[in-house]
Structure formats: structure tokens, C-alpha cells
PDB file of C-alpha atoms and ligand atoms in Angstrom:
ATOM      1  CA  UNK A   1       0.168  -0.060   0.266  1.00 51.00           C
ATOM      2  CA  UNK A   2       1.878   2.353  -0.643  1.00 82.00           C
ATOM      3  CA  UNK A   3       1.687   4.190  -4.295  1.00 95.00           C
ATOM      4  CA  UNK A   4       0.109   8.215  -3.850  1.00 97.00           C
ATOM      5  CA  UNK A   5      -3.740   7.761  -5.015  1.00 97.00           C
ATOM      6  CA  UNK A   6      -4.119   4.849  -2.144  1.00 97.00           C
ATOM      7  CA  UNK A   7      -1.978   6.683   0.592  1.00 97.00           C
ATOM      8  CA  UNK A   8      -5.395   9.003   0.301  1.00 97.00           C
ATOM      9  CA  UNK A   9      -7.525   6.701  -0.803  1.00 97.00           C
ATOM     10  CA  UNK A  10      -6.809   5.745   3.563  1.00 96.00           C
ATOM     11  CA  UNK A  11      -6.557   9.785   4.260  1.00 96.00           C
ATOM     12  CA  UNK A  12      -9.882  10.063   3.174  1.00 97.00           C
ATOM     13  CA  UNK A  13     -10.813   6.441   4.795  1.00 97.00           C
ATOM     14  CA  UNK A  14      -9.285   7.895   8.625  1.00 96.00           C
ATOM     15  CA  UNK A  15     -11.400  11.473   7.755  1.00 97.00           C
ATOM     16  CA  UNK A  16     -14.391   9.170   7.653  1.00 97.00           C
ATOM     17  CA  UNK A  17     -13.571   7.469  10.519  1.00 97.00           C
ATOM     18  CA  UNK A  18     -12.927  10.352  12.353  1.00 97.00           C
ATOM     19  CA  UNK A  19     -15.435  11.943  11.614  1.00 97.00           C
ATOM     20  CA  UNK A  20     -17.809   9.432  12.606  1.00 98.00           C
ATOM     21  CA  UNK A  21     -16.078   8.849  15.772  1.00 96.00           C
ATOM     22  CA  UNK A  22     -17.335  12.459  16.359  1.00 97.00           C
ATOM     23  CA  UNK A  23     -20.398  12.208  15.491  1.00 97.00           C
ATOM     24  CA  UNK A  24     -18.970  14.394  12.366  1.00 98.00           C
ATOM     25  CA  UNK A  25     -20.477  14.109   8.991  1.00 97.00           C
ATOM     26  CA  UNK A  26     -16.907  13.630   6.934  1.00 97.00           C
ATOM     27  CA  UNK A  27     -17.799  16.363   4.109  1.00 96.00           C
ATOM     28  CA  UNK A  28     -17.591  18.879   6.694  1.00 96.00           C
ATOM     29  CA  UNK A  29     -13.641  17.946   6.568  1.00 98.00           C
ATOM     30  CA  UNK A  30     -11.787  19.187   3.569  1.00 98.00           C
ATOM     31  CA  UNK A  31      -8.501  17.143   2.585  1.00 98.00           C
ATOM     32  CA  UNK A  32      -5.528  19.431   1.737  1.00 98.00           C
ATOM     33  CA  UNK A  33      -2.334  16.981   0.420  1.00 98.00           C
ATOM     34  CA  UNK A  34       0.892  19.355   1.018  1.00 98.00           C
ATOM     35  CA  UNK A  35       2.792  18.650  -1.380  1.00 98.00           C
ATOM     36  CA  UNK A  36       6.010  21.175  -0.407  1.00 97.00           C
ATOM     37  CA  UNK A  37       9.419  19.578  -1.710  1.00 96.00           C
ATOM     38  CA  UNK A  38       7.277  16.933  -3.431  1.00 97.00           C
ATOM     39  CA  UNK A  39       7.649  17.362  -7.326  1.00 97.00           C
ATOM     40  CA  UNK A  40       4.739  18.221 -10.101  1.00 98.00           C
ATOM     41  CA  UNK A  41       4.388  14.416 -10.821  1.00 97.00           C
ATOM     42  CA  UNK A  42       3.266  13.808  -7.579  1.00 98.00           C
ATOM     43  CA  UNK A  43       0.410  16.753  -7.333  1.00 98.00           C
ATOM     44  CA  UNK A  44      -0.310  15.407 -10.709  1.00 98.00           C
ATOM     45  CA  UNK A  45      -1.122  11.278  -9.352  1.00 98.00           C
ATOM     46  CA  UNK A  46      -3.228  12.710  -6.468  1.00 98.00           C
ATOM     47  CA  UNK A  47      -4.891  14.536  -8.793  1.00 98.00           C
ATOM     48  CA  UNK A  48      -5.344  11.888 -11.040  1.00 98.00           C
ATOM     49  CA  UNK A  49      -6.963   9.955  -7.416  1.00 98.00           C
ATOM     50  CA  UNK A  50      -9.178  12.573  -7.079  1.00 98.00           C
ATOM     51  CA  UNK A  51      -7.699  15.621  -5.121  1.00 98.00           C
ATOM     52  CA  UNK A  52      -7.920  19.526  -5.750  1.00 98.00           C
ATOM     53  CA  UNK A  53      -6.656  21.087  -3.042  1.00 98.00           C
ATOM     54  CA  UNK A  54      -3.308  21.104  -2.179  1.00 98.00           C
ATOM     55  CA  UNK A  55      -1.149  23.600   0.274  1.00 98.00           C
ATOM     56  CA  UNK A  56       2.603  24.596  -0.569  1.00 98.00           C
ATOM     57  CA  UNK A  57       4.519  26.345   2.261  1.00 97.00           C
ATOM     58  CA  UNK A  58       7.494  28.405   0.057  1.00 98.00           C
ATOM     59  CA  UNK A  59       6.776  30.842  -2.769  1.00 98.00           C
ATOM     60  CA  UNK A  60       8.480  30.970  -5.388  1.00 98.00           C
ATOM     61  CA  UNK A  61       8.349  26.704  -5.148  1.00 98.00           C
ATOM     62  CA  UNK A  62       4.252  27.154  -5.103  1.00 98.00           C
ATOM     63  CA  UNK A  63       4.419  29.593  -8.426  1.00 98.00           C
ATOM     64  CA  UNK A  64       6.850  27.517 -10.602  1.00 98.00           C
ATOM     65  CA  UNK A  65       4.057  23.994  -9.445  1.00 98.00           C
ATOM     66  CA  UNK A  66       1.077  26.246 -10.024  1.00 98.00           C
ATOM     67  CA  UNK A  67       2.053  27.721 -13.181  1.00 98.00           C
ATOM     68  CA  UNK A  68       2.894  24.396 -14.490  1.00 98.00           C
ATOM     69  CA  UNK A  69      -0.319  23.065 -13.922  1.00 98.00           C
ATOM     70  CA  UNK A  70      -2.257  25.427 -15.460  1.00 97.00           C
ATOM     71  CA  UNK A  71      -4.605  23.617 -17.185  1.00 97.00           C
ATOM     72  CA  UNK A  72      -5.505  21.453 -15.198  1.00 96.00           C
ATOM     73  CA  UNK A  73      -8.673  24.222 -13.997  1.00 94.00           C
ATOM     74  CA  UNK A  74     -10.383  22.841 -11.370  1.00 97.00           C
ATOM     75  CA  UNK A  75      -7.233  22.908  -9.022  1.00 98.00           C
ATOM     76  CA  UNK A  76      -7.187  24.861  -5.505  1.00 98.00           C
ATOM     77  CA  UNK A  77      -3.831  25.854  -4.404  1.00 98.00           C
ATOM     78  CA  UNK A  78      -3.485  26.834  -0.298  1.00 98.00           C
ATOM     79  CA  UNK A  79      -0.547  28.740   0.563  1.00 98.00           C
ATOM     80  CA  UNK A  80       0.679  27.914   3.825  1.00 98.00           C
ATOM     81  CA  UNK A  81       4.121  28.839   5.083  1.00 97.00           C
ATOM     82  CA  UNK A  82       5.000  32.581   6.797  1.00 96.00           C
ATOM     83  CA  UNK A  83       5.244  34.558   4.580  1.00 97.00           C
ATOM     84  CA  UNK A  84       7.043  38.019   4.083  1.00 96.00           C
ATOM     85  CA  UNK A  85       5.614  41.243   2.730  1.00 96.00           C
ATOM     86  CA  UNK A  86       8.679  41.146   0.265  1.00 97.00           C
ATOM     87  CA  UNK A  87       6.755  38.432  -1.579  1.00 97.00           C
ATOM     88  CA  UNK A  88       3.244  38.803  -1.154  1.00 98.00           C
ATOM     89  CA  UNK A  89       3.094  39.984  -4.603  1.00 98.00           C
ATOM     90  CA  UNK A  90       2.856  36.790  -6.341  1.00 98.00           C
ATOM     91  CA  UNK A  91       1.217  35.172  -3.964  1.00 98.00           C
ATOM     92  CA  UNK A  92      -1.572  37.391  -4.184  1.00 98.00           C
ATOM     93  CA  UNK A  93      -1.384  36.688  -8.038  1.00 98.00           C
ATOM     94  CA  UNK A  94      -1.581  32.954  -8.088  1.00 98.00           C
ATOM     95  CA  UNK A  95      -2.879  31.347  -4.794  1.00 98.00           C
ATOM     96  CA  UNK A  96      -6.735  31.184  -4.732  1.00 98.00           C
ATOM     97  CA  UNK A  97      -5.910  30.811  -0.232  1.00 98.00           C
ATOM     98  CA  UNK A  98      -3.686  32.305   1.949  1.00 98.00           C
ATOM     99  CA  UNK A  99      -3.523  29.884   5.331  1.00 98.00           C
ATOM    100  CA  UNK A 100      -0.654  32.103   7.442  1.00 98.00           C
ATOM    101  CA  UNK A 101      -1.702  35.535   7.891  1.00 98.00           C
ATOM    102  CA  UNK A 102      -0.970  36.923  10.957  1.00 97.00           C
ATOM    103  CA  UNK A 103      -0.058  41.303  10.176  1.00 97.00           C
ATOM    104  CA  UNK A 104      -2.197  43.918   8.780  1.00 98.00           C
ATOM    105  CA  UNK A 105       1.013  44.329   7.052  1.00 98.00           C
ATOM    106  CA  UNK A 106       0.531  41.533   4.691  1.00 98.00           C
ATOM    107  CA  UNK A 107      -3.099  41.783   4.962  1.00 98.00           C
ATOM    108  CA  UNK A 108      -2.954  45.490   3.164  1.00 98.00           C
ATOM    109  CA  UNK A 109      -0.334  44.429   0.406  1.00 98.00           C
ATOM    110  CA  UNK A 110      -2.233  41.290  -0.693  1.00 98.00           C
ATOM    111  CA  UNK A 111      -5.413  43.237  -1.135  1.00 98.00           C
ATOM    112  CA  UNK A 112      -4.131  45.680  -2.660  1.00 98.00           C
ATOM    113  CA  UNK A 113      -2.068  43.406  -5.425  1.00 98.00           C
ATOM    114  CA  UNK A 114      -4.785  40.860  -5.502  1.00 98.00           C
ATOM    115  CA  UNK A 115      -5.839  41.202  -9.311  1.00 98.00           C
ATOM    116  CA  UNK A 116      -9.250  42.616 -10.293  1.00 96.00           C
ATOM    117  CA  UNK A 117      -9.821  39.833 -12.616  1.00 96.00           C
ATOM    118  CA  UNK A 118      -9.865  37.193 -10.168  1.00 97.00           C
ATOM    119  CA  UNK A 119     -12.096  36.449  -7.419  1.00 98.00           C
ATOM    120  CA  UNK A 120     -11.298  37.312  -3.485  1.00 98.00           C
ATOM    121  CA  UNK A 121      -8.642  35.488  -2.680  1.00 98.00           C
ATOM    122  CA  UNK A 122      -9.315  33.770   0.721  1.00 98.00           C
ATOM    123  CA  UNK A 123      -7.514  33.975   4.174  1.00 99.00           C
ATOM    124  CA  UNK A 124      -6.943  32.826   7.572  1.00 98.00           C
ATOM    125  CA  UNK A 125      -5.369  33.916  10.357  1.00 98.00           C
ATOM    126  CA  UNK A 126      -2.629  32.059  11.558  1.00 98.00           C
ATOM    127  CA  UNK A 127      -3.265  31.869  15.769  1.00 98.00           C
ATOM    128  CA  UNK A 128      -0.725  30.516  17.811  1.00 96.00           C
ATOM    129  CA  UNK A 129      -2.696  29.103  20.344  1.00 94.00           C
ATOM    130  CA  UNK A 130      -0.487  28.111  22.272  1.00 91.00           C
ATOM    131  CA  UNK A 131       2.145  30.952  22.793  1.00 89.00           C
ATOM    132  CA  UNK A 132       4.941  29.783  21.495  1.00 88.00           C
ATOM    133  CA  UNK A 133       8.360  32.170  21.270  1.00 86.00           C
ATOM    134  CA  UNK A 134       9.417  29.769  17.655  1.00 81.00           C
ATOM    135  CA  UNK A 135       5.665  30.706  16.322  1.00 83.00           C
ATOM    136  CA  UNK A 136       4.283  32.822  14.551  1.00 90.00           C
ATOM    137  CA  UNK A 137       0.552  33.921  14.272  1.00 96.00           C
ATOM    138  CA  UNK A 138      -1.541  35.708  16.233  1.00 97.00           C
ATOM    139  CA  UNK A 139      -2.266  35.356  19.811  1.00 97.00           C
ATOM    140  CA  UNK A 140      -4.976  34.356  20.549  1.00 97.00           C
ATOM    141  CA  UNK A 141      -6.523  37.910  22.211  1.00 97.00           C
ATOM    142  CA  UNK A 142      -5.085  39.826  18.955  1.00 97.00           C
ATOM    143  CA  UNK A 143      -7.308  37.373  16.664  1.00 98.00           C
ATOM    144  CA  UNK A 144     -10.843  39.631  16.820  1.00 98.00           C
ATOM    145  CA  UNK A 145      -8.095  43.139  16.019  1.00 98.00           C
ATOM    146  CA  UNK A 146      -6.733  41.556  12.294  1.00 98.00           C
ATOM    147  CA  UNK A 147     -10.119  39.726  11.755  1.00 98.00           C
ATOM    148  CA  UNK A 148     -12.031  43.851  11.757  1.00 98.00           C
ATOM    149  CA  UNK A 149      -8.955  44.750   9.700  1.00 98.00           C
ATOM    150  CA  UNK A 150      -9.489  42.358   7.013  1.00 98.00           C
ATOM    151  CA  UNK A 151     -13.286  42.016   7.049  1.00 98.00           C
ATOM    152  CA  UNK A 152     -12.599  45.757   5.542  1.00 98.00           C
ATOM    153  CA  UNK A 153     -10.225  45.131   2.624  1.00 98.00           C
ATOM    154  CA  UNK A 154     -12.645  43.933  -1.011  1.00 98.00           C
ATOM    155  CA  UNK A 155     -10.226  42.166  -2.347  1.00 98.00           C
ATOM    156  CA  UNK A 156      -9.633  40.049   1.139  1.00 98.00           C
ATOM    157  CA  UNK A 157     -12.338  37.112   2.055  1.00 98.00           C
ATOM    158  CA  UNK A 158     -12.228  36.460   5.418  1.00 98.00           C
ATOM    159  CA  UNK A 159     -12.657  32.280   5.989  1.00 98.00           C
ATOM    160  CA  UNK A 160     -11.469  31.972   9.472  1.00 98.00           C
ATOM    161  CA  UNK A 161      -9.103  30.237  11.292  1.00 98.00           C
ATOM    162  CA  UNK A 162      -5.659  28.684  11.352  1.00 98.00           C
ATOM    163  CA  UNK A 163      -3.648  27.257  13.574  1.00 97.00           C
ATOM    164  CA  UNK A 164       0.008  24.378  14.059  1.00 93.00           C
ATOM    165  CA  UNK A 165      -0.386  22.740  17.012  1.00 82.00           C
ATOM    166  CA  UNK A 166       1.999  22.044  19.479  1.00 83.00           C
ATOM    167  CA  UNK A 167       4.843  19.701  18.619  1.00 81.00           C
ATOM    168  CA  UNK A 168       3.483  16.545  21.386  1.00 83.00           C
ATOM    169  CA  UNK A 169       2.455  13.792  22.240  1.00 83.00           C
ATOM    170  CA  UNK A 170       0.123  15.186  25.146  1.00 87.00           C
ATOM    171  CA  UNK A 171      -3.018  13.941  23.871  1.00 86.00           C
ATOM    172  CA  UNK A 172      -4.834  16.220  26.381  1.00 91.00           C
ATOM    173  CA  UNK A 173      -2.651  18.996  25.627  1.00 91.00           C
ATOM    174  CA  UNK A 174      -2.788  18.645  22.133  1.00 91.00           C
ATOM    175  CA  UNK A 175      -6.570  19.321  22.798  1.00 93.00           C
ATOM    176  CA  UNK A 176      -7.143  21.284  25.231  1.00 95.00           C
ATOM    177  CA  UNK A 177      -5.678  23.950  22.681  1.00 95.00           C
ATOM    178  CA  UNK A 178      -7.590  22.884  20.367  1.00 96.00           C
ATOM    179  CA  UNK A 179     -10.500  23.406  21.589  1.00 97.00           C
ATOM    180  CA  UNK A 180      -9.309  26.885  22.087  1.00 97.00           C
ATOM    181  CA  UNK A 181      -9.275  27.344  18.588  1.00 98.00           C
ATOM    182  CA  UNK A 182     -12.986  25.854  18.272  1.00 98.00           C
ATOM    183  CA  UNK A 183     -13.718  28.465  20.217  1.00 98.00           C
ATOM    184  CA  UNK A 184     -12.134  31.292  18.544  1.00 98.00           C
ATOM    185  CA  UNK A 185     -13.874  29.767  15.490  1.00 98.00           C
ATOM    186  CA  UNK A 186     -17.171  30.464  17.004  1.00 98.00           C
ATOM    187  CA  UNK A 187     -17.200  33.410  18.430  1.00 98.00           C
ATOM    188  CA  UNK A 188     -16.184  34.748  14.592  1.00 98.00           C
ATOM    189  CA  UNK A 189     -18.430  32.778  12.821  1.00 98.00           C
ATOM    190  CA  UNK A 190     -20.735  34.869  15.091  1.00 98.00           C
ATOM    191  CA  UNK A 191     -19.614  37.781  14.219  1.00 98.00           C
ATOM    192  CA  UNK A 192     -18.716  37.479  10.084  1.00 98.00           C
ATOM    193  CA  UNK A 193     -20.630  35.206   7.442  1.00 97.00           C
ATOM    194  CA  UNK A 194     -18.704  34.425   5.757  1.00 98.00           C
ATOM    195  CA  UNK A 195     -16.589  32.380   8.422  1.00 98.00           C
ATOM    196  CA  UNK A 196     -16.529  28.442   7.497  1.00 98.00           C
ATOM    197  CA  UNK A 197     -13.220  27.283   8.006  1.00 98.00           C
ATOM    198  CA  UNK A 198     -11.059  25.633  10.729  1.00 98.00           C
ATOM    199  CA  UNK A 199      -7.519  24.669   9.726  1.00 98.00           C
ATOM    200  CA  UNK A 200      -6.258  22.343  12.170  1.00 97.00           C
ATOM    201  CA  UNK A 201      -4.361  19.206  12.300  1.00 94.00           C
ATOM    202  CA  UNK A 202      -1.911  17.459  10.271  1.00 90.00           C
ATOM    203  CA  UNK A 203      -0.826  13.768   9.526  1.00 82.00           C
ATOM    204  CA  UNK A 204       0.057  13.048  14.071  1.00 82.00           C
ATOM    205  CA  UNK A 205      -3.040  14.701  15.141  1.00 90.00           C
ATOM    206  CA  UNK A 206      -6.437  14.776  12.775  1.00 93.00           C
ATOM    207  CA  UNK A 207      -8.270  12.219  14.801  1.00 94.00           C
ATOM    208  CA  UNK A 208      -7.840  14.978  17.948  1.00 94.00           C
ATOM    209  CA  UNK A 209      -8.076  17.693  15.394  1.00 96.00           C
ATOM    210  CA  UNK A 210     -11.548  16.243  14.358  1.00 97.00           C
ATOM    211  CA  UNK A 211     -12.286  15.815  17.128  1.00 97.00           C
ATOM    212  CA  UNK A 212     -12.169  19.481  17.803  1.00 97.00           C
ATOM    213  CA  UNK A 213     -13.848  20.893  15.137  1.00 97.00           C
ATOM    214  CA  UNK A 214     -10.902  21.111  12.454  1.00 98.00           C
ATOM    215  CA  UNK A 215     -13.120  22.038   9.334  1.00 98.00           C
ATOM    216  CA  UNK A 216      -9.854  21.203   7.228  1.00 98.00           C
ATOM    217  CA  UNK A 217      -6.762  18.989   7.652  1.00 98.00           C
ATOM    218  CA  UNK A 218      -3.515  19.285   6.171  1.00 97.00           C
ATOM    219  CA  UNK A 219      -1.469  16.357   5.479  1.00 96.00           C
ATOM    220  CA  UNK A 220       1.494  15.544   3.913  1.00 96.00           C
ATOM    221  CA  UNK A 221       3.311  13.017   4.747  1.00 93.00           C
ATOM    222  CA  UNK A 222       0.557  10.875   5.125  1.00 94.00           C
ATOM    223  CA  UNK A 223      -0.122  11.167   1.562  1.00 96.00           C
ATOM    224  CA  UNK A 224       3.411  11.950  -0.577  1.00 96.00           C
ATOM    225  CA  UNK A 225       5.867  10.013   2.306  1.00 94.00           C
ATOM    226  CA  UNK A 226       8.479  12.095   4.095  1.00 92.00           C
ATOM    227  CA  UNK A 227      10.105  14.734   3.169  1.00 91.00           C
ATOM    228  CA  UNK A 228      14.087  15.519   2.579  1.00 83.00           C
ATOM    229  CA  UNK A 229      15.158  17.387   5.184  1.00 68.00           C
ATOM    230  CA  UNK A 230      13.329  21.334   4.980  1.00 60.00           C
ATOM    231  CA  UNK A 231      15.431  23.335   1.978  1.00 55.00           C
ATOM    232  CA  UNK A 232      16.535  26.472   4.581  1.00 53.00           C
ATOM    233  CA  UNK A 233      15.737  30.301   4.321  1.00 50.00           C
ATOM    234  CA  UNK A 234      13.996  29.600   1.134  1.00 50.00           C
ATOM    235  CA  UNK A 235      11.228  31.457   1.401  1.00 48.00           C
TER     236      UNK A 235
HETATM  237  C1  PLP B 301       4.249  20.524   6.152  1.00 77.11           C
HETATM  238  C2  PLP B 301       3.274  21.530   6.687  1.00 77.11           C
HETATM  239  C3  PLP B 301       2.384  20.569   7.048  1.00 77.11           C
HETATM  240  C4  PLP B 301       1.946  18.752   6.502  1.00 77.11           C
HETATM  241  O1  PLP B 301       3.016  17.941   7.849  1.00 77.11           O
HETATM  242  P1  PLP B 301       2.807  16.583   7.567  1.00 77.11           P
HETATM  243  O2  PLP B 301       3.325  16.261   9.188  1.00 77.11           O
HETATM  244  O3  PLP B 301       3.790  15.616   6.603  1.00 77.11           O
HETATM  245  O4  PLP B 301       1.494  16.085   7.270  1.00 77.11           O
HETATM  246  C5  PLP B 301       0.976  20.387   7.391  1.00 77.11           C
HETATM  247  N1  PLP B 301      -0.052  22.328   7.721  1.00 77.11           N
HETATM  248  C6  PLP B 301       1.068  22.892   7.712  1.00 77.11           C
HETATM  249  C7  PLP B 301       1.184  23.874   7.770  1.00 77.11           C
HETATM  250  C8  PLP B 301       2.895  22.541   6.797  1.00 77.11           C
HETATM  251  O5  PLP B 301       4.274  24.126   7.121  1.00 77.11           O
END
């Protein structure tokens, strides 16, 4: 069992199982295939197996793949990596979503640089839910202000929140952070009609994330296999 199509099938089966454990419908939860560092041929295999949502972390690598696959018009490209302000333009021009939005300056630039012939750029606010020093994202108490700012930008559509969970095997700790995300998400949903996406859960923790209301899990390794060590400063 190790072609990409087979691994995707397993990922979908797991998702359905975790949803049903949590008494949720599987179709409430989307599967984002994280293809960073993987070749275009891998994305084509996943596409042939029915996958449409792909996540990329590095601007240049992502743009190259989007352009190479531009004949596949029903792909949905999500930028999920750290974004520096001097790299916003190609992201605004080519991606459908940015999940890692964490400051006004980036939001402002993406809004200005989004081409007028394209639909609004969907964005998620990345939340540093455990207030870890090393991690990007806004603190939970800063979500409301950034959401308010984004909601006034005509070329962005605020869809929800994203979190990269703490790297821990402790399921209680994971649970606690995911539950905090869910509560932030519910508050935001009450305020803005466009909010429908809570992106949390990766290969290791999608079960706990789905139990806590995740609507999108981001799976890389379990679909495409282990990555070579991360390219340094490719962003
Ligand atoms: C790499 C990455 C993933 C996928 O992680 P896996 O452990 O390979 O499933 C998900 N989300 C973000 C933000 C990532 O950078």
C-alpha cells in the first residue's frame, strides 16, 4: 500500500472514521494535500486520484507548480507557509487561499496586489494558540482586531482560522489547544458571515483536531511520504 493514490484513499478513510467517531459528517471536513518539496508528478498523481486542494509553503516553489499545472483549472492552491512582505505579490496573483495571514501589513499588501480579474483571495488568520516563542501567528487575544481589519479589505475574504499545533505526543495538551481554537472560531463565526473554515490537524494529530471541530486537515507525509530535509531559507 504505497502509491499516492493508495495513501490518499487511506487518508480519506481515516478522515471519515475520525468524523464518525466525533459524530460529524465526513463532508464537513476537507482534505488539503500538502505537497511542499514534492515534485509536480506527485501532484498529478494525487489529482488523478481525485484530489483538488493542495498546500504549498514556499513562494517560488509554489508558483512554479501552479504555473506548470495551470491547465488543471479546478485546482485550489493554498499558501500555508510564513509569508514575508516582499513576497506577497506572486502569492496574491497566483494562489486561491492564504492560510498563514498574521499581520495587517501583509493583509494590506495582499489586498492591493490581488488582480482585479480574480475572485477575492480567501484568507485564514494563523493563530499561535499556545503562545510559543518560536511560532508565527497572532495571539488568541489579537484575533478580533486583525479580523476586523481584514473584513474591511475588498479583495480579501476572511474564511476562518488556522493553527499549527504544538509538537507534542501529549493528547491532553493537544486537545486543550484545539478546543481553544474551536472556541475562537465559533466567536468569529458569530461575527462574520463568511467564516466557515477551521484549518487544524496534520498527519499526526488529525484525529484530535477533527474531534475538536476542524473543517480542514492538512496532510503531507501521510499522502506523499517523508520529505527530504527542509530547504533552508527557500522562502
Ligand atoms: C508541512 C505542513 C503540513 C503537513 O505536515 P505533515 O506532518 O507532513 O502532514 C501541514 N501544515 C503546515 C502549515 C505545514 O507546514
